[in-house]
Coordinates of C-alpha atoms in Angstrom, one line a residue:
Chain A
M1146 CA 27.6 -125.6 -110.2
T1147 CA 30.0 -127.3 -108.2
D1148 CA 32.3 -126.1 -106.7
Q1149 CA 35.2 -127.3 -108.2
E1150 CA 33.3 -125.9 -111.1
K1151 CA 33.1 -122.1 -109.1
K1152 CA 37.0 -121.9 -109.7
T1153 CA 39.2 -120.1 -110.4
I1154 CA 43.0 -120.3 -111.8
R1155 CA 45.0 -118.2 -109.8
E1156 CA 47.9 -116.3 -110.9
V1157 CA 51.2 -114.9 -110.4
Y1158 CA 53.8 -113.2 -111.7
L1159 CA 57.6 -114.5 -110.1
S1160 CA 61.5 -113.3 -110.4
L1161 CA 63.6 -115.2 -111.7
P1162 CA 66.2 -116.7 -110.3
V1163 CA 62.8 -117.2 -107.9
S1164 CA 63.8 -118.2 -104.0
P1165 CA 62.4 -121.2 -102.3
E1166 CA 59.8 -119.3 -100.8
D1167 CA 57.7 -117.9 -104.3
L1168 CA 57.6 -122.5 -104.7
D1169 CA 56.1 -123.2 -101.8
S1170 CA 54.2 -120.9 -102.0
L1171 CA 52.7 -122.2 -105.5
K1172 CA 50.0 -124.7 -105.4
L1173 CA 49.5 -126.6 -108.3
G1174 CA 46.8 -125.8 -110.4
D1175 CA 48.2 -121.7 -110.6
A1176 CA 49.1 -120.2 -113.9
V1177 CA 52.8 -118.9 -113.6
Y1178 CA 53.8 -115.7 -115.5
L1179 CA 57.7 -115.1 -115.5
N1180 CA 61.3 -112.6 -115.7
G1181 CA 64.2 -113.3 -116.2
L1182 CA 66.1 -115.6 -117.8
V1183 CA 65.0 -119.2 -119.5
F1184 CA 67.6 -121.5 -120.9
T1185 CA 66.5 -124.8 -123.0
G1186 CA 66.9 -127.5 -123.9
R1187 CA 65.5 -131.3 -125.5
E1188 CA 67.0 -134.3 -127.3
G1189 CA 71.0 -132.6 -128.4
V1190 CA 71.5 -130.8 -125.4
Y1191 CA 70.7 -133.7 -122.6
S1192 CA 72.6 -135.7 -125.1
R1193 CA 75.7 -134.0 -125.4
I1194 CA 76.3 -133.5 -121.5
F1195 CA 75.2 -137.1 -121.0
E1196 CA 75.3 -139.6 -123.6
K1197 CA 78.5 -137.7 -124.4
N1198 CA 79.7 -135.9 -121.5
I1199 CA 80.4 -132.1 -122.7
E1200 CA 80.3 -129.1 -120.5
P1201 CA 79.0 -125.9 -122.0
P1202 CA 80.6 -123.8 -122.5
I1203 CA 79.3 -121.3 -120.9
D1204 CA 78.5 -121.7 -117.0
I1205 CA 74.0 -122.5 -116.9
R1206 CA 74.4 -122.4 -113.3
E1207 CA 74.5 -118.7 -113.4
L1208 CA 71.8 -119.1 -115.8
G1209 CA 68.8 -118.4 -113.6
G1210 CA 67.5 -121.9 -112.7
A1211 CA 64.2 -122.0 -114.7
T1212 CA 64.8 -124.8 -117.6
F1213 CA 62.4 -125.2 -121.1
H1214 CA 62.1 -128.0 -123.1
C1215 CA 61.4 -126.4 -126.2
S1216 CA 62.4 -125.2 -129.5
P1217 CA 61.5 -121.5 -131.1
A1218 CA 60.3 -120.7 -134.5
I1219 CA 63.2 -118.5 -134.9
S1220 CA 65.5 -117.6 -137.4
E1221 CA 68.3 -114.8 -137.6
T1222 CA 67.7 -111.8 -139.9
S1223 CA 71.8 -111.1 -139.5
P1224 CA 74.7 -112.9 -138.4
G1225 CA 73.8 -113.2 -134.9
V1226 CA 70.4 -111.2 -134.3
Y1227 CA 67.6 -113.5 -133.7
N1228 CA 63.3 -113.4 -134.4
V1229 CA 62.2 -115.8 -131.7
P1230 CA 58.0 -114.6 -132.7
S1231 CA 56.4 -118.0 -131.4
V1232 CA 57.6 -120.4 -128.6
T1233 CA 57.2 -123.3 -127.7
A1234 CA 56.7 -127.2 -125.7
T1235 CA 58.2 -130.5 -126.5
A1236 CA 57.3 -133.6 -124.4
S1237 CA 59.1 -133.5 -121.1
F1238 CA 59.0 -137.3 -120.1
R1239 CA 61.6 -138.6 -123.0
F1240 CA 64.1 -136.4 -120.9
A1241 CA 62.8 -138.0 -117.3
K1242 CA 65.8 -140.7 -117.1
Y1243 CA 68.6 -136.4 -117.3
M1244 CA 66.9 -134.9 -114.6
P1245 CA 67.8 -136.6 -111.5
E1246 CA 71.8 -135.6 -112.6
F1247 CA 70.1 -132.3 -113.8
L1248 CA 68.6 -130.9 -111.2
K1249 CA 71.5 -131.4 -108.7
R1250 CA 74.2 -130.2 -111.2
Y1251 CA 73.1 -127.5 -112.0
G1252 CA 71.0 -126.3 -109.8
I1253 CA 67.6 -126.5 -111.6
R1254 CA 64.6 -124.9 -109.1
I1255 CA 61.9 -124.3 -112.5
V1256 CA 61.7 -127.5 -115.6
I1257 CA 59.3 -125.9 -118.4
G1258 CA 57.8 -128.4 -121.1
K1259 CA 54.3 -130.2 -121.6
G1260 CA 52.4 -133.0 -119.9
G1261 CA 55.0 -132.9 -117.0
M1262 CA 56.8 -136.4 -116.3
A1263 CA 55.7 -139.8 -114.3
L1264 CA 55.2 -138.7 -110.0
D1265 CA 58.5 -140.8 -108.9
I1266 CA 60.6 -139.6 -110.5
Y1267 CA 59.4 -135.8 -108.9
K1268 CA 59.1 -137.7 -105.5
Q1269 CA 63.1 -139.3 -106.5
A1270 CA 64.5 -136.1 -108.5
F1271 CA 62.4 -133.0 -108.3
R1272 CA 60.4 -132.6 -104.9
P1273 CA 64.0 -133.8 -103.0
N1274 CA 66.1 -130.8 -105.1
G1275 CA 63.3 -128.0 -104.5
T1276 CA 61.8 -128.0 -108.2
I1277 CA 59.2 -127.6 -109.3
Y1278 CA 57.5 -128.2 -112.9
L1279 CA 55.7 -125.6 -114.2
T1280 CA 53.3 -126.8 -117.6
T1281 CA 52.6 -124.7 -120.5
V1282 CA 49.0 -124.4 -121.3
G1283 CA 47.1 -126.2 -124.2
Y1284 CA 50.5 -126.8 -125.9
G1285 CA 49.9 -124.6 -128.9
L1286 CA 50.1 -120.9 -127.5
G1287 CA 53.4 -120.2 -129.3
A1288 CA 52.1 -116.5 -129.9
I1289 CA 51.0 -115.5 -126.5
Y1290 CA 54.5 -117.3 -126.1
G1291 CA 56.9 -115.9 -128.0
R1292 CA 55.0 -112.2 -127.1
G1293 CA 56.2 -112.9 -123.2
I1294 CA 60.1 -113.4 -125.3
L1295 CA 62.4 -110.2 -125.3
G1296 CA 65.1 -111.1 -127.6
V1297 CA 68.0 -114.5 -127.3
K1298 CA 70.4 -113.8 -124.8
D1299 CA 72.9 -115.9 -126.1
V1300 CA 72.1 -119.7 -128.3
I1301 CA 75.0 -122.9 -127.7
W1302 CA 76.0 -125.4 -130.1
K1303 CA 74.2 -123.2 -132.6
E1304 CA 76.4 -125.4 -135.0
E1305 CA 77.3 -128.4 -133.8
L1306 CA 72.9 -128.8 -133.0
G1307 CA 70.9 -126.3 -135.6
F1308 CA 68.4 -124.3 -134.4
A1309 CA 65.8 -127.0 -133.6
Q1310 CA 67.5 -128.1 -130.9
A1311 CA 70.2 -125.9 -129.9
M1312 CA 70.3 -124.5 -125.5
W1313 CA 68.9 -120.6 -126.6
I1314 CA 68.9 -118.5 -123.4
L1315 CA 66.4 -116.1 -123.2
E1316 CA 64.8 -113.5 -121.8
V1317 CA 61.5 -113.2 -120.7
E1318 CA 59.1 -110.8 -119.9
N1319 CA 55.8 -111.7 -118.4
F1320 CA 55.9 -115.3 -119.9
G1321 CA 53.4 -117.7 -119.7
P1322 CA 51.2 -118.4 -118.8
F1323 CA 52.7 -122.0 -117.2
L1324 CA 50.4 -124.4 -115.2
V1325 CA 51.7 -125.4 -112.0
E1326 CA 52.0 -129.5 -112.8
C1327 CA 54.6 -130.8 -109.5
D1328 CA 54.2 -128.1 -107.0
A1329 CA 57.1 -128.1 -103.5
Q1330 CA 56.1 -131.9 -102.9
G1331 CA 56.7 -133.5 -105.7
E1332 CA 52.2 -133.7 -106.4
S1333 CA 51.1 -133.4 -109.7
L1334 CA 48.2 -132.0 -111.0
F1335 CA 48.2 -134.4 -114.3
E1336 CA 48.0 -138.1 -112.0
K1337 CA 45.2 -136.4 -110.1
A1338 CA 43.7 -136.1 -113.5
N1339 CA 43.6 -139.5 -115.2
A1340 CA 42.8 -140.4 -111.2
E1341 CA 39.1 -138.2 -112.3
I1342 CA 38.8 -139.4 -114.9
N1343 CA 39.3 -142.5 -115.3
T1344 CA 36.3 -144.4 -113.6
K1345 CA 34.0 -142.5 -115.9
F1346 CA 36.3 -143.1 -119.6
L1347 CA 36.8 -147.2 -118.1
K1348 CA 33.1 -147.3 -118.7
L1349 CA 32.8 -146.5 -122.1
Y1350 CA 34.6 -150.0 -122.4
E1351 CA 31.6 -152.3 -121.9
G1352 CA 30.4 -154.4 -124.6
L1353 CA 33.8 -154.3 -126.6
P1354 CA 34.9 -157.4 -127.1
Q1355 CA 38.9 -158.2 -126.5
L1356 CA 40.6 -157.7 -130.7
A1357 CA 40.8 -161.4 -132.0
L1358 CA 44.8 -160.3 -132.8
K1359 CA 47.4 -159.1 -129.9
R1360 CA 50.1 -157.2 -129.8
L1361 CA 52.7 -157.9 -128.1
G1362 CA 52.9 -156.3 -124.5
E1363 CA 49.6 -155.6 -124.5
V1364 CA 49.3 -156.8 -120.9
C1365 CA 48.6 -153.8 -119.7
N1366 CA 45.1 -152.2 -120.0
P1367 CA 43.4 -148.4 -120.6
D1368 CA 43.5 -147.1 -117.1
T1369 CA 47.1 -146.9 -117.0
E1370 CA 50.0 -144.5 -118.9
V1371 CA 52.1 -145.3 -121.6
F1372 CA 55.0 -144.2 -120.9
Chain B
M636 CA 49.6 -122.3 -169.0
I637 CA 50.0 -122.4 -165.3
K638 CA 52.7 -120.5 -164.9
S639 CA 55.5 -121.1 -162.3
E640 CA 56.5 -118.3 -160.8
T641 CA 52.9 -118.1 -159.5
I642 CA 53.1 -121.8 -158.1
L643 CA 55.3 -120.8 -155.4
K644 CA 53.8 -117.4 -154.7
T645 CA 50.8 -118.9 -154.3
A646 CA 52.8 -122.2 -151.7
R647 CA 54.4 -118.9 -150.9
E648 CA 51.3 -117.3 -148.9
L649 CA 49.9 -121.4 -148.6
N650 CA 52.7 -121.8 -145.4
I651 CA 51.9 -118.2 -144.0
K652 CA 48.1 -118.3 -143.7
A653 CA 47.9 -121.7 -142.2
A654 CA 50.9 -120.7 -139.5
I655 CA 49.3 -117.9 -138.3
E656 CA 46.1 -117.8 -139.4
G657 CA 44.6 -121.6 -139.9
P658 CA 41.2 -122.7 -140.9
K659 CA 38.1 -120.8 -139.3
D660 CA 35.9 -123.7 -139.2
V661 CA 38.7 -125.1 -136.2
R662 CA 38.6 -121.6 -134.2
Q663 CA 34.7 -121.4 -135.1
K664 CA 33.7 -125.1 -132.9
V665 CA 37.1 -124.7 -130.0
A666 CA 35.0 -121.3 -129.2
N667 CA 31.6 -123.3 -129.2
M668 CA 33.1 -125.3 -126.8
E669 CA 34.3 -123.6 -124.5
K670 CA 31.6 -121.8 -124.4
E671 CA 29.4 -124.9 -123.6
E672 CA 32.6 -126.4 -121.6
T673 CA 32.6 -126.5 -117.3
H674 CA 35.2 -127.6 -115.7
H675 CA 37.3 -124.7 -114.4
L676 CA 40.6 -126.1 -115.9
S677 CA 39.6 -126.6 -119.3
K678 CA 37.4 -124.5 -119.8
Y679 CA 40.9 -122.1 -118.7
V680 CA 42.5 -123.8 -121.0
L681 CA 40.2 -123.2 -124.5
G682 CA 40.3 -119.8 -123.5
K683 CA 43.7 -119.4 -123.8
I684 CA 43.5 -121.0 -127.4
L685 CA 41.4 -118.4 -128.5
E686 CA 43.0 -115.8 -127.6
N687 CA 45.7 -117.5 -129.0
Y688 CA 44.3 -117.7 -132.4
D689 CA 43.7 -114.1 -131.8
A690 CA 47.1 -113.4 -130.4
A691 CA 48.8 -114.9 -134.1
I692 CA 46.8 -113.5 -136.5
K693 CA 47.4 -109.7 -135.0
D694 CA 51.0 -110.0 -134.3
R695 CA 51.6 -112.1 -137.8
R696 CA 53.4 -115.5 -135.4
P697 CA 53.4 -118.4 -135.8
M698 CA 50.1 -120.6 -133.3
C699 CA 52.2 -122.9 -132.1
A700 CA 56.0 -122.8 -132.8
D701 CA 55.6 -126.6 -133.4
T702 CA 55.1 -125.6 -137.0
G703 CA 55.6 -129.5 -137.9
L704 CA 56.6 -131.5 -141.2
P705 CA 55.1 -128.9 -143.8
R706 CA 53.6 -130.8 -147.1
Y707 CA 51.0 -130.5 -149.3
Y708 CA 48.7 -131.6 -151.6
A709 CA 48.0 -131.2 -154.6
K710 CA 45.0 -132.0 -156.9
V711 CA 45.4 -131.7 -161.0
G712 CA 43.3 -131.7 -163.4
N713 CA 43.3 -133.8 -166.0
H714 CA 43.7 -131.6 -168.8
A715 CA 46.0 -128.2 -166.0
S716 CA 49.2 -127.5 -168.0
I717 CA 51.5 -126.9 -165.5
E718 CA 54.8 -124.9 -166.4
G719 CA 58.0 -127.3 -166.6
G720 CA 55.9 -130.1 -166.0
M721 CA 55.6 -131.7 -162.4
V722 CA 59.5 -131.7 -161.6
T723 CA 59.1 -128.7 -161.6
L724 CA 56.4 -128.2 -159.1
E725 CA 58.3 -130.1 -156.9
K726 CA 61.2 -127.3 -156.6
L727 CA 59.2 -124.5 -156.6
L728 CA 56.8 -127.0 -153.4
R729 CA 60.4 -126.9 -152.0
Q730 CA 61.6 -123.7 -152.9
A731 CA 58.4 -122.5 -150.9
T732 CA 59.5 -124.7 -148.0
A733 CA 63.2 -123.1 -147.2
E734 CA 61.9 -119.6 -148.7
T735 CA 59.0 -119.1 -145.7
T736 CA 60.6 -121.6 -143.2
A737 CA 63.2 -118.2 -142.8
S738 CA 60.6 -116.2 -143.4
I739 CA 58.0 -117.0 -141.5
P740 CA 60.2 -118.2 -139.4
L741 CA 59.1 -122.2 -139.0
R742 CA 60.7 -124.5 -136.3
P743 CA 63.4 -125.9 -138.7
N744 CA 62.1 -129.2 -137.8
R745 CA 63.3 -132.2 -140.8
V746 CA 67.0 -133.6 -139.7
H747 CA 68.3 -136.7 -140.9
P748 CA 66.7 -139.9 -138.8
F749 CA 70.0 -140.8 -137.7
S750 CA 73.3 -138.8 -138.4
R751 CA 70.1 -135.5 -137.7
K752 CA 72.1 -133.2 -139.6
D753 CA 69.5 -130.3 -139.8
Y754 CA 69.7 -127.6 -142.8
N755 CA 67.3 -124.9 -140.8
N756 CA 65.1 -124.8 -144.0
N757 CA 62.6 -128.1 -143.8
V758 CA 63.9 -129.8 -147.3
G759 CA 66.0 -133.3 -146.8
I760 CA 65.2 -136.3 -148.2
H761 CA 60.9 -136.5 -148.7
A762 CA 60.9 -133.6 -146.5
P763 CA 58.6 -131.8 -148.2
T764 CA 56.5 -134.8 -148.3
V765 CA 53.7 -134.4 -151.9
D766 CA 50.4 -135.6 -152.3
Y767 CA 49.0 -136.2 -155.4
S768 CA 45.5 -137.1 -156.4
F769 CA 43.7 -136.3 -160.0
E770 CA 40.9 -134.7 -160.7
P771 CA 38.5 -135.0 -164.4
D772 CA 37.2 -132.2 -166.3
A773 CA 39.2 -130.0 -165.0
D774 CA 42.4 -127.6 -165.9
W775 CA 43.2 -126.3 -162.1
L776 CA 45.7 -127.1 -160.2
D777 CA 45.0 -127.4 -156.3
I778 CA 47.2 -127.3 -153.2
T779 CA 46.9 -127.5 -150.5
V780 CA 49.6 -126.5 -146.9
V781 CA 49.4 -129.0 -144.3
H782 CA 51.6 -127.8 -141.0
K783 CA 50.9 -131.1 -138.3
G784 CA 52.6 -131.8 -136.1
G785 CA 54.1 -135.8 -135.3
L786 CA 55.3 -137.7 -133.2
F787 CA 51.7 -138.1 -130.7
G788 CA 48.5 -139.7 -131.9
G789 CA 48.7 -141.1 -134.3
D790 CA 48.8 -145.7 -134.6
Y791 CA 47.9 -148.5 -137.3
R792 CA 46.6 -151.5 -135.8
M793 CA 45.3 -155.2 -138.3
L794 CA 41.2 -155.4 -136.7
F795 CA 40.1 -158.6 -139.0
P796 CA 35.4 -159.0 -139.4
A797 CA 35.2 -160.3 -136.6
D798 CA 36.4 -157.6 -135.0
G799 CA 34.1 -155.4 -137.0
I800 CA 32.6 -152.0 -135.6
P801 CA 33.4 -152.8 -132.2
G802 CA 36.6 -153.2 -132.3
L803 CA 37.3 -150.7 -134.3
K804 CA 35.0 -148.0 -131.3
R805 CA 38.2 -150.4 -128.5
F806 CA 40.9 -148.7 -130.4
Y807 CA 39.7 -145.4 -131.2
L808 CA 38.9 -145.7 -126.8
D809 CA 42.7 -147.1 -126.8
S810 CA 44.4 -144.3 -128.8
L811 CA 42.6 -141.5 -126.6
A812 CA 44.1 -144.2 -123.7
E813 CA 47.6 -143.4 -124.9
Y814 CA 46.5 -140.0 -126.0
F815 CA 44.6 -137.8 -124.4
R816 CA 46.1 -138.1 -120.9
R817 CA 48.1 -134.6 -120.0
G818 CA 46.4 -133.8 -123.7
M819 CA 50.0 -135.1 -125.7
S820 CA 47.5 -135.4 -129.2
C821 CA 46.8 -131.0 -127.9
Q822 CA 43.0 -132.1 -127.9
P823 CA 40.8 -130.4 -128.9
A824 CA 41.6 -132.5 -131.8
V825 CA 40.1 -133.5 -135.4
I826 CA 40.4 -137.0 -135.2
G827 CA 41.0 -139.1 -138.8
V828 CA 39.6 -143.0 -139.2
G829 CA 41.4 -144.6 -142.4
V830 CA 39.9 -148.5 -142.3
G831 CA 40.4 -150.8 -145.1
G832 CA 42.9 -150.7 -147.5
T833 CA 46.7 -151.9 -146.9
K834 CA 48.3 -151.0 -143.9
D835 CA 49.9 -147.9 -145.7
V836 CA 47.1 -147.1 -147.6
C837 CA 43.8 -146.9 -144.0
V838 CA 46.7 -144.4 -143.0
R839 CA 47.3 -142.5 -145.6
L840 CA 43.7 -142.2 -145.9
S841 CA 43.6 -141.6 -141.4
K842 CA 45.9 -139.0 -142.3
E843 CA 44.4 -137.4 -145.3
A844 CA 40.8 -137.5 -143.6
A845 CA 42.5 -135.7 -140.6
C846 CA 43.2 -132.7 -142.8
L847 CA 41.6 -131.9 -145.5
R848 CA 38.2 -131.9 -144.2
V849 CA 36.7 -129.3 -142.4
V850 CA 35.5 -129.7 -139.3
G851 CA 31.0 -130.4 -139.6
D852 CA 31.3 -132.6 -142.2
R853 CA 29.9 -135.7 -142.9
N854 CA 30.9 -138.6 -145.2
P855 CA 28.4 -138.8 -147.5
D856 CA 28.2 -142.3 -147.1
P857 CA 24.9 -142.6 -144.1
E858 CA 26.0 -145.4 -142.4
I859 CA 30.0 -144.3 -142.1
A860 CA 28.6 -140.8 -141.2
K861 CA 26.3 -141.6 -138.3
L862 CA 29.5 -143.6 -136.5
E863 CA 31.3 -140.9 -136.8
E864 CA 28.9 -139.0 -135.1
E865 CA 28.9 -142.2 -132.3
L866 CA 33.5 -141.8 -132.6
I867 CA 32.3 -137.4 -132.3
E868 CA 30.0 -138.5 -128.7
L869 CA 32.2 -142.0 -128.0
G870 CA 35.2 -138.8 -127.5
N871 CA 33.6 -136.0 -125.6
Q872 CA 31.8 -138.3 -123.3
S873 CA 35.5 -139.7 -122.7
G874 CA 36.0 -137.6 -118.8
F875 CA 38.9 -135.9 -121.4
G876 CA 39.0 -132.2 -121.9
P877 CA 42.2 -130.6 -123.5
M878 CA 45.1 -131.2 -121.9
G879 CA 43.9 -134.6 -120.3
F880 CA 41.9 -132.0 -117.6
P881 CA 38.3 -133.8 -116.9
G882 CA 35.8 -132.4 -119.6
N883 CA 33.7 -132.6 -122.7
S884 CA 35.7 -130.4 -125.0
A885 CA 38.6 -133.4 -126.5
V886 CA 36.9 -134.2 -130.8
L887 CA 36.5 -131.8 -132.7
D888 CA 35.1 -133.7 -134.6
V889 CA 35.5 -137.2 -136.6
H890 CA 36.5 -138.1 -140.0
I891 CA 36.5 -140.8 -141.3
E892 CA 37.2 -142.3 -144.8
V893 CA 37.2 -145.7 -146.4
A894 CA 39.4 -148.4 -148.7
Y895 CA 38.3 -151.4 -150.2
A896 CA 40.3 -153.9 -147.7
H897 CA 41.6 -158.0 -148.3
T898 CA 38.6 -160.3 -147.6
G899 CA 40.5 -161.4 -144.8
G900 CA 40.8 -157.1 -142.4
M901 CA 39.7 -154.6 -141.6
P902 CA 42.8 -152.2 -140.9
V903 CA 42.6 -148.9 -139.0
G904 CA 44.4 -146.7 -138.7
I905 CA 44.5 -143.7 -136.4
Q906 CA 45.7 -139.6 -136.4
H907 CA 44.2 -136.8 -133.8
F908 CA 45.5 -133.4 -135.8
C909 CA 45.2 -130.8 -132.4
Y910 CA 43.5 -127.8 -132.4
A911 CA 46.2 -125.5 -133.8
Q912 CA 44.9 -126.9 -137.4
R913 CA 47.5 -125.5 -140.1
R914 CA 46.5 -125.9 -143.4
M915 CA 44.9 -123.5 -146.8
S916 CA 44.4 -124.4 -149.7
A917 CA 44.2 -122.4 -152.9
R918 CA 43.1 -123.2 -156.7
I919 CA 44.8 -122.1 -159.2
S920 CA 43.3 -121.4 -163.1
S921 CA 44.7 -122.6 -166.3
N922 CA 44.1 -118.3 -167.0
D923 CA 47.3 -117.7 -163.2
K924 CA 43.5 -116.8 -161.7
V925 CA 44.8 -117.6 -157.6
E926 CA 41.9 -118.3 -155.2
Y927 CA 42.1 -119.4 -151.4
R928 CA 40.2 -121.0 -149.7
E929 CA 39.4 -123.1 -146.2
D930 CA 38.1 -125.8 -147.4
P931 CA 40.9 -128.5 -148.7
M932 CA 37.7 -129.9 -151.4
W933 CA 40.2 -133.3 -152.1
F934 CA 37.7 -135.8 -150.9
T935 CA 35.9 -135.6 -154.3
P936 CA 33.0 -137.7 -155.9
Y937 CA 36.1 -138.6 -158.5
Y938 CA 38.5 -139.2 -155.2
R939 CA 36.1 -141.5 -153.6
R940 CA 34.4 -143.7 -156.9
D941 CA 34.2 -147.2 -156.5
T942 CA 33.7 -148.4 -160.6
I943 CA 35.6 -148.5 -163.4
E944 CA 35.8 -144.6 -164.9

């Protein structure tokens, strides 16, 4: 067994809001568990803030600086009372264009999501702002993450955006695990994984012909990403 | 006569079982992969996936909060008699979707594509989708529920006879390159490949192949079965593990289905169905007896027939 194969995953428990020292201590691939408040946001929330220039009716700078690209499986059991058994992330790359202004304006220190973002966003927007990116694990751990939700503290824009797109402010306890995908230096775990896999992966194409009919824009190689 | 009350009750129960439990064949395959995986990150992810299956069943929570776009596959026996007819069946399936969206709960994912209006119940225009097939010499109704996400892992391409199987392999590898990086497909996944027919038919078959066959099932045509095995091996040699970390655990199974194609073409559809494989089936007999099962039994010899009868 190689050294790398012997590696184990270090677990880290953090209270929100986090300090810069907390974030500096994290290494790529650490498993992080969070305690405090996490607020969700996806297409609807970003569209209202950045396309329609509508500020949320509460000051989200006061929420502790951890946001989650997610919408929960949720029901309203009686008016204002919610059942949130399961939460999972949605793919983050679609929100990359909003990140530079979003992170700065609202003092965001932790972005949680699915699959991370491109390295240049980390270098341009995350690192200068002291923000890290945590990726959910496997992406379908809804039940495990659901166990970390204590309850709904508030919900913003529920009528305007519907349950799936509203901003849910969640109270969480030992909420995780999330893997450190972008650390305080702006390095990326996925970038390293891609680099490690590419050599082996490209070999599988040896001997396979180019296809007869090309598609417009088909100029990239299989070792590049599609977003 | 199959009573409408039985259909409604069964459809509700199928949504619950699909969202929370899913089928054992998938869970067992992931467990086998976890034992054999050697890369520490991929092994860690697989271990958490297994813990999550257990947590969902123990707590009766949805295993994944993206409960996808709930849909139904109804196989109707030629002699089946459904109280209220097929229109009632459709109404009941829509009703079960709305009710279980609130009761489980499911994430109300279905919105109007332009206005993004959400009724918060997963019902709308062409939502939920219901697909039908028929079976001779039968008086039962089979219902399968599938909850599958839908943003990543699907592709279509018109290939040509000259591209052949090497061309199909290239297109398959391209789909892994596009959707296995960072684990966008939420692999390990079952990969459905539909070959032939028209554009829409090969895409439909690829979806059915991904969602309606159990892990380990091989196509009865030995040549197609061999290609399924080659594609499984190719996928698990790709270097991608779960989340796109280095590893050997990416493809739970490959299922290929074919339809007769235009003589000049070989259209191909590909669908990746994640490890949170929410599907469940039931047969309602003419005496209203309900049997739940995990094998959809969708691809019957009759469904794959190549003769006039």
